Amino acid sequence: MRISDILKNKKTFSFEVFPPNPQNSSISDIFSTIDALNQYNPDFISVTFKSSGDFAQNTIDLASYIKNHTSAEPLVHFTCGALDKEDVNRVAAVLEQEKLENVLALRGDKPADFAGEYLKCFKHASELMEYLQQNHKFCMGAACYPEGHIESESLYDDLVKLKMKQDAGASFFITQLFYDNNYYYRLVRVARNMGITIPIIPGIMPLTSTTMFNKIMNMAGASIPFEMRVLFDRFRDDKKAMYEIGIAYSVNQILELLANDADGIHIYTMNSAKVTGDIYSRITNVIERELR
Ligand code: FAD
């Protein structure tokens, strides 16, 4: 089913997973995680795609597993920075053969070890979307950035480009992670004023360990609210407390987003069914009423 058709009738509850690195483990290692995530009845599960274009088959295999073994729709991330038109057609043909009809069209970032020319054919996600729209029949989503994309001169400029993605055929957006909901509310407000009408689904990344916290702190473009920084700093040596704080923070963030009529909830699961389940179990009834 096309995600755009689901969104016509309801807000969505969804997850992101990533395929394991084939050098370290086999794709089947994550199937039990997918089965566990399926218990929480997600409308769709998105599968990441390496920006180098490598291991696309792993992404497709995982999406096919979701299609054939769960009640969720798979959403295949499709990064174009390393691809030319032939590559795109090749990937698209396999998706079509596997009846994978939903893609999240993305540019990707040049990996540090990428030897070839990046952005040689498609310079932006919108160009991939125009190409896919002319040559294929996917339901397309795209990425957006509550705090603005790091390369953008301003939020306004970023939103002008976001509108281009809607014009190029996007039926929904999924946001980059954020920890202060005000950025999401501002994004939606300004986007609506600029004629962006499609759902903007907030992406929630639970921060449940010091390692993850440090990673996000070092990642440009994600502000960490003062209280969260204080708590994570105070409990940085206490794994259990860090976990509790991370789950509680995500739960609060989701509740506030739902209270403010967010267009859905997308959880970056980091392949942890436990984290996702611990969030879901605390607000099962709210999710069931708001997102079903
Ligand atoms: P674009 O839409 O091309 O935007 C990139 C920059 O260019 C922005 O500053 C934008 O304002 C500007 N821009 C956009 N269009 C134009 C235009 N036509 N002309 C001029 N400027 C323009 N990365 C992966 O490698 N694999 C993944 O699976 C993956 N999944 C993601 C999922 C989500 C929900 C999000 C938010 C990000 C994901 N990313 C992934 C990261 C993403 O690839 C990077 O953030 C990348 O830097 C931008 O991708 P984009 O599709 O938003 O690019």
PDB file of N, CA and C in Angstrom, residues 210-275:
ATOM      1  N   THR A 210      25.279   7.156  27.281  1.00  0.00           N
ATOM      2  CA  THR A 210      26.262   8.251  27.205  1.00  0.00           C
ATOM      3  C   THR A 210      26.887   8.302  25.815  1.00  0.00           C
ATOM      4  N   THR A 211      27.133   7.132  25.237  1.00  0.00           N
ATOM      5  CA  THR A 211      27.747   7.103  23.898  1.00  0.00           C
ATOM      6  C   THR A 211      26.848   7.828  22.896  1.00  0.00           C
ATOM      7  N   MET A 212      25.569   7.502  22.943  1.00  0.00           N
ATOM      8  CA  MET A 212      24.651   8.151  21.995  1.00  0.00           C
ATOM      9  C   MET A 212      24.560   9.645  22.260  1.00  0.00           C
ATOM     10  N   PHE A 213      24.511   9.985  23.548  1.00  0.00           N
ATOM     11  CA  PHE A 213      24.409  11.392  23.914  1.00  0.00           C
ATOM     12  C   PHE A 213      25.616  12.169  23.362  1.00  0.00           C
ATOM     13  N   ASN A 214      26.829  11.600  23.554  1.00  0.00           N
ATOM     14  CA  ASN A 214      28.031  12.280  23.067  1.00  0.00           C
ATOM     15  C   ASN A 214      27.999  12.436  21.550  1.00  0.00           C
ATOM     16  N   LYS A 215      27.500  11.404  20.888  1.00  0.00           N
ATOM     17  CA  LYS A 215      27.430  11.447  19.421  1.00  0.00           C
ATOM     18  C   LYS A 215      26.518  12.590  18.950  1.00  0.00           C
ATOM     19  N   ILE A 216      25.374  12.698  19.607  1.00  0.00           N
ATOM     20  CA  ILE A 216      24.427  13.743  19.196  1.00  0.00           C
ATOM     21  C   ILE A 216      24.979  15.130  19.540  1.00  0.00           C
ATOM     22  N   MET A 217      25.646  15.221  20.715  1.00  0.00           N
ATOM     23  CA  MET A 217      26.241  16.512  21.114  1.00  0.00           C
ATOM     24  C   MET A 217      27.244  16.987  20.059  1.00  0.00           C
ATOM     25  N   ASN A 218      27.954  16.003  19.455  1.00  0.00           N
ATOM     26  CA  ASN A 218      28.981  16.366  18.468  1.00  0.00           C
ATOM     27  C   ASN A 218      28.421  16.552  17.070  1.00  0.00           C
ATOM     28  N   MET A 219      27.148  16.179  16.917  1.00  0.00           N
ATOM     29  CA  MET A 219      26.547  16.282  15.592  1.00  0.00           C
ATOM     30  C   MET A 219      26.029  17.708  15.411  1.00  0.00           C
ATOM     31  N   ALA A 220      26.491  18.358  14.360  1.00  0.00           N
ATOM     32  CA  ALA A 220      26.046  19.735  14.145  1.00  0.00           C
ATOM     33  C   ALA A 220      24.557  19.746  13.841  1.00  0.00           C
ATOM     34  N   GLY A 221      23.868  20.723  14.348  1.00  0.00           N
ATOM     35  CA  GLY A 221      22.478  20.911  13.941  1.00  0.00           C
ATOM     36  C   GLY A 221      21.443  20.255  14.827  1.00  0.00           C
ATOM     37  N   ALA A 222      21.822  19.733  15.991  1.00  0.00           N
ATOM     38  CA  ALA A 222      20.796  19.196  16.909  1.00  0.00           C
ATOM     39  C   ALA A 222      21.007  19.798  18.290  1.00  0.00           C
ATOM     40  N   SER A 223      20.128  20.736  18.644  1.00  0.00           N
ATOM     41  CA  SER A 223      20.262  21.387  19.959  1.00  0.00           C
ATOM     42  C   SER A 223      19.746  20.461  21.041  1.00  0.00           C
ATOM     43  N   ILE A 224      20.470  20.427  22.168  1.00  0.00           N
ATOM     44  CA  ILE A 224      20.028  19.622  23.306  1.00  0.00           C
ATOM     45  C   ILE A 224      19.544  20.591  24.383  1.00  0.00           C
ATOM     46  N   PRO A 225      18.273  20.488  24.789  1.00  0.00           N
ATOM     47  CA  PRO A 225      17.763  21.416  25.798  1.00  0.00           C
ATOM     48  C   PRO A 225      18.590  21.345  27.090  1.00  0.00           C
ATOM     49  N   PHE A 226      18.612  22.469  27.796  1.00  0.00           N
ATOM     50  CA  PHE A 226      19.453  22.619  28.993  1.00  0.00           C
ATOM     51  C   PHE A 226      19.185  21.511  30.013  1.00  0.00           C
ATOM     52  N   GLU A 227      17.901  21.260  30.343  1.00  0.00           N
ATOM     53  CA  GLU A 227      17.580  20.257  31.385  1.00  0.00           C
ATOM     54  C   GLU A 227      18.076  18.873  30.982  1.00  0.00           C
ATOM     55  N   MET A 228      17.974  18.564  29.712  1.00  0.00           N
ATOM     56  CA  MET A 228      18.415  17.250  29.242  1.00  0.00           C
ATOM     57  C   MET A 228      19.935  17.134  29.387  1.00  0.00           C
ATOM     58  N   ARG A 229      20.637  18.218  29.027  1.00  0.00           N
ATOM     59  CA  ARG A 229      22.103  18.214  29.164  1.00  0.00           C
ATOM     60  C   ARG A 229      22.500  18.029  30.619  1.00  0.00           C
ATOM     61  N   VAL A 230      21.788  18.731  31.508  1.00  0.00           N
ATOM     62  CA  VAL A 230      22.112  18.643  32.937  1.00  0.00           C
ATOM     63  C   VAL A 230      21.942  17.206  33.420  1.00  0.00           C
ATOM     64  N   LEU A 231      20.807  16.598  33.079  1.00  0.00           N
ATOM     65  CA  LEU A 231      20.546  15.228  33.544  1.00  0.00           C
ATOM     66  C   LEU A 231      21.555  14.245  32.977  1.00  0.00           C
ATOM     67  N   PHE A 232      21.813  14.359  31.677  1.00  0.00           N
ATOM     68  CA  PHE A 232      22.754  13.421  31.065  1.00  0.00           C
ATOM     69  C   PHE A 232      24.162  13.608  31.632  1.00  0.00           C
ATOM     70  N   ASP A 233      24.482  14.843  31.972  1.00  0.00           N
ATOM     71  CA  ASP A 233      25.802  15.096  32.549  1.00  0.00           C
ATOM     72  C   ASP A 233      25.886  14.500  33.963  1.00  0.00           C
ATOM     73  N   ARG A 234      24.821  14.713  34.728  1.00  0.00           N
ATOM     74  CA  ARG A 234      24.803  14.255  36.124  1.00  0.00           C
ATOM     75  C   ARG A 234      24.842  12.731  36.222  1.00  0.00           C
ATOM     76  N   PHE A 235      24.180  12.045  35.285  1.00  0.00           N
ATOM     77  CA  PHE A 235      24.053  10.588  35.379  1.00  0.00           C
ATOM     78  C   PHE A 235      24.912   9.847  34.355  1.00  0.00           C
ATOM     79  N   ARG A 236      25.911  10.525  33.822  1.00  0.00           N
ATOM     80  CA  ARG A 236      26.655   9.943  32.699  1.00  0.00           C
ATOM     81  C   ARG A 236      27.324   8.614  33.045  1.00  0.00           C
ATOM     82  N   ASP A 237      27.607   8.362  34.340  1.00  0.00           N
ATOM     83  CA  ASP A 237      28.256   7.097  34.709  1.00  0.00           C
ATOM     84  C   ASP A 237      27.254   6.031  35.126  1.00  0.00           C
ATOM     85  N   ASP A 238      25.982   6.351  35.060  1.00  0.00           N
ATOM     86  CA  ASP A 238      24.963   5.427  35.540  1.00  0.00           C
ATOM     87  C   ASP A 238      24.101   4.960  34.350  1.00  0.00           C
ATOM     88  N   LYS A 239      24.476   3.792  33.842  1.00  0.00           N
ATOM     89  CA  LYS A 239      23.824   3.305  32.610  1.00  0.00           C
ATOM     90  C   LYS A 239      22.311   3.192  32.752  1.00  0.00           C
ATOM     91  N   LYS A 240      21.868   2.682  33.909  1.00  0.00           N
ATOM     92  CA  LYS A 240      20.428   2.460  34.089  1.00  0.00           C
ATOM     93  C   LYS A 240      19.680   3.792  34.138  1.00  0.00           C
ATOM     94  N   ALA A 241      20.272   4.753  34.847  1.00  0.00           N
ATOM     95  CA  ALA A 241      19.614   6.069  34.928  1.00  0.00           C
ATOM     96  C   ALA A 241      19.584   6.738  33.558  1.00  0.00           C
ATOM     97  N   MET A 242      20.679   6.611  32.795  1.00  0.00           N
ATOM     98  CA  MET A 242      20.720   7.203  31.449  1.00  0.00           C
ATOM     99  C   MET A 242      19.597   6.626  30.588  1.00  0.00           C
ATOM    100  N   TYR A 243      19.399   5.326  30.728  1.00  0.00           N
ATOM    101  CA  TYR A 243      18.360   4.658  29.946  1.00  0.00           C
ATOM    102  C   TYR A 243      16.978   5.196  30.340  1.00  0.00           C
ATOM    103  N   GLU A 244      16.752   5.270  31.674  1.00  0.00           N
ATOM    104  CA  GLU A 244      15.450   5.774  32.165  1.00  0.00           C
ATOM    105  C   GLU A 244      15.176   7.189  31.659  1.00  0.00           C
ATOM    106  N   ILE A 245      16.210   8.023  31.733  1.00  0.00           N
ATOM    107  CA  ILE A 245      16.038   9.421  31.312  1.00  0.00           C
ATOM    108  C   ILE A 245      15.714   9.482  29.817  1.00  0.00           C
ATOM    109  N   GLY A 246      16.447   8.678  29.034  1.00  0.00           N
ATOM    110  CA  GLY A 246      16.242   8.679  27.579  1.00  0.00           C
ATOM    111  C   GLY A 246      14.832   8.255  27.213  1.00  0.00           C
ATOM    112  N   ILE A 247      14.347   7.196  27.861  1.00  0.00           N
ATOM    113  CA  ILE A 247      12.985   6.722  27.553  1.00  0.00           C
ATOM    114  C   ILE A 247      11.963   7.785  27.980  1.00  0.00           C
ATOM    115  N   ALA A 248      12.140   8.295  29.210  1.00  0.00           N
ATOM    116  CA  ALA A 248      11.180   9.286  29.723  1.00  0.00           C
ATOM    117  C   ALA A 248      11.156  10.524  28.828  1.00  0.00           C
ATOM    118  N   TYR A 249      12.342  10.937  28.366  1.00  0.00           N
ATOM    119  CA  TYR A 249      12.390  12.140  27.526  1.00  0.00           C
ATOM    120  C   TYR A 249      11.621  11.924  26.224  1.00  0.00           C
ATOM    121  N   SER A 250      11.849  10.752  25.605  1.00  0.00           N
ATOM    122  CA  SER A 250      11.138  10.473  24.336  1.00  0.00           C
ATOM    123  C   SER A 250       9.637  10.406  24.565  1.00  0.00           C
ATOM    124  N   VAL A 251       9.234   9.761  25.659  1.00  0.00           N
ATOM    125  CA  VAL A 251       7.797   9.654  25.960  1.00  0.00           C
ATOM    126  C   VAL A 251       7.191  11.057  26.090  1.00  0.00           C
ATOM    127  N   ASN A 252       7.870  11.923  26.844  1.00  0.00           N
ATOM    128  CA  ASN A 252       7.346  13.293  27.022  1.00  0.00           C
ATOM    129  C   ASN A 252       7.301  14.037  25.702  1.00  0.00           C
ATOM    130  N   GLN A 253       8.371  13.849  24.926  1.00  0.00           N
ATOM    131  CA  GLN A 253       8.437  14.543  23.633  1.00  0.00           C
ATOM    132  C   GLN A 253       7.262  14.107  22.741  1.00  0.00           C
ATOM    133  N   ILE A 254       7.004  12.805  22.722  1.00  0.00           N
ATOM    134  CA  ILE A 254       5.910  12.281  21.884  1.00  0.00           C
ATOM    135  C   ILE A 254       4.561  12.803  22.383  1.00  0.00           C
ATOM    136  N   LEU A 255       4.359  12.765  23.713  1.00  0.00           N
ATOM    137  CA  LEU A 255       3.073  13.235  24.253  1.00  0.00           C
ATOM    138  C   LEU A 255       2.822  14.690  23.878  1.00  0.00           C
ATOM    139  N   GLU A 256       3.869  15.495  24.020  1.00  0.00           N
ATOM    140  CA  GLU A 256       3.693  16.915  23.702  1.00  0.00           C
ATOM    141  C   GLU A 256       3.413  17.111  22.218  1.00  0.00           C
ATOM    142  N   LEU A 257       4.108  16.336  21.370  1.00  0.00           N
ATOM    143  CA  LEU A 257       3.867  16.437  19.921  1.00  0.00           C
ATOM    144  C   LEU A 257       2.441  16.039  19.574  1.00  0.00           C
ATOM    145  N   LEU A 258       1.960  14.971  20.221  1.00  0.00           N
ATOM    146  CA  LEU A 258       0.586  14.523  19.945  1.00  0.00           C
ATOM    147  C   LEU A 258      -0.418  15.570  20.424  1.00  0.00           C
ATOM    148  N   ALA A 259      -0.148  16.139  21.609  1.00  0.00           N
ATOM    149  CA  ALA A 259      -1.051  17.176  22.127  1.00  0.00           C
ATOM    150  C   ALA A 259      -1.131  18.352  21.152  1.00  0.00           C
ATOM    151  N   ASN A 260      -0.040  18.577  20.430  1.00  0.00           N
ATOM    152  CA  ASN A 260      -0.010  19.695  19.480  1.00  0.00           C
ATOM    153  C   ASN A 260      -0.308  19.245  18.051  1.00  0.00           C
ATOM    154  N   ASP A 261      -0.970  18.077  17.942  1.00  0.00           N
ATOM    155  CA  ASP A 261      -1.472  17.603  16.642  1.00  0.00           C
ATOM    156  C   ASP A 261      -0.397  17.361  15.589  1.00  0.00           C
ATOM    157  N   ALA A 262       0.743  16.829  16.013  1.00  0.00           N
ATOM    158  CA  ALA A 262       1.784  16.462  15.037  1.00  0.00           C
ATOM    159  C   ALA A 262       1.219  15.445  14.053  1.00  0.00           C
ATOM    160  N   ASP A 263       1.818  15.407  12.853  1.00  0.00           N
ATOM    161  CA  ASP A 263       1.261  14.593  11.769  1.00  0.00           C
ATOM    162  C   ASP A 263       1.540  13.094  11.894  1.00  0.00           C
ATOM    163  N   GLY A 264       2.107  12.649  13.005  1.00  0.00           N
ATOM    164  CA  GLY A 264       2.433  11.237  13.193  1.00  0.00           C
ATOM    165  C   GLY A 264       3.635  11.150  14.114  1.00  0.00           C
ATOM    166  N   ILE A 265       4.146   9.950  14.301  1.00  0.00           N
ATOM    167  CA  ILE A 265       5.371   9.770  15.094  1.00  0.00           C
ATOM    168  C   ILE A 265       6.220   8.715  14.395  1.00  0.00           C
ATOM    169  N   HIS A 266       7.490   9.079  14.148  1.00  0.00           N
ATOM    170  CA  HIS A 266       8.436   8.163  13.498  1.00  0.00           C
ATOM    171  C   HIS A 266       9.596   7.960  14.480  1.00  0.00           C
ATOM    172  N   ILE A 267       9.830   6.732  14.897  1.00  0.00           N
ATOM    173  CA  ILE A 267      10.901   6.496  15.884  1.00  0.00           C
ATOM    174  C   ILE A 267      12.140   5.930  15.190  1.00  0.00           C
ATOM    175  N   TYR A 268      13.259   6.621  15.401  1.00  0.00           N
ATOM    176  CA  TYR A 268      14.550   6.082  14.947  1.00  0.00           C
ATOM    177  C   TYR A 268      14.936   4.997  15.955  1.00  0.00           C
ATOM    178  N   THR A 269      14.676   3.753  15.600  1.00  0.00           N
ATOM    179  CA  THR A 269      14.819   2.680  16.603  1.00  0.00           C
ATOM    180  C   THR A 269      16.264   2.306  16.867  1.00  0.00           C
ATOM    181  N   MET A 270      17.175   2.642  15.981  1.00  0.00           N
ATOM    182  CA  MET A 270      18.569   2.180  16.077  1.00  0.00           C
ATOM    183  C   MET A 270      18.607   0.651  16.235  1.00  0.00           C
ATOM    184  N   ASN A 271      17.641   0.017  15.629  1.00  0.00           N
ATOM    185  CA  ASN A 271      17.509  -1.456  15.653  1.00  0.00           C
ATOM    186  C   ASN A 271      17.299  -2.012  17.058  1.00  0.00           C
ATOM    187  N   SER A 272      16.769  -1.211  17.957  1.00  0.00           N
ATOM    188  CA  SER A 272      16.482  -1.721  19.306  1.00  0.00           C
ATOM    189  C   SER A 272      14.968  -1.859  19.503  1.00  0.00           C
ATOM    190  N   ALA A 273      14.513  -3.104  19.484  1.00  0.00           N
ATOM    191  CA  ALA A 273      13.085  -3.337  19.745  1.00  0.00           C
ATOM    192  C   ALA A 273      12.791  -3.055  21.215  1.00  0.00           C
ATOM    193  N   LYS A 274      13.804  -3.208  22.071  1.00  0.00           N
ATOM    194  CA  LYS A 274      13.575  -2.974  23.504  1.00  0.00           C
ATOM    195  C   LYS A 274      13.284  -1.492  23.765  1.00  0.00           C
ATOM    196  N   VAL A 275      14.120  -0.624  23.246  1.00  0.00           N
ATOM    197  CA  VAL A 275      13.900   0.818  23.442  1.00  0.00           C
ATOM    198  C   VAL A 275      12.525   1.210  22.905  1.00  0.00           C
TER     199      VAL A 275
END
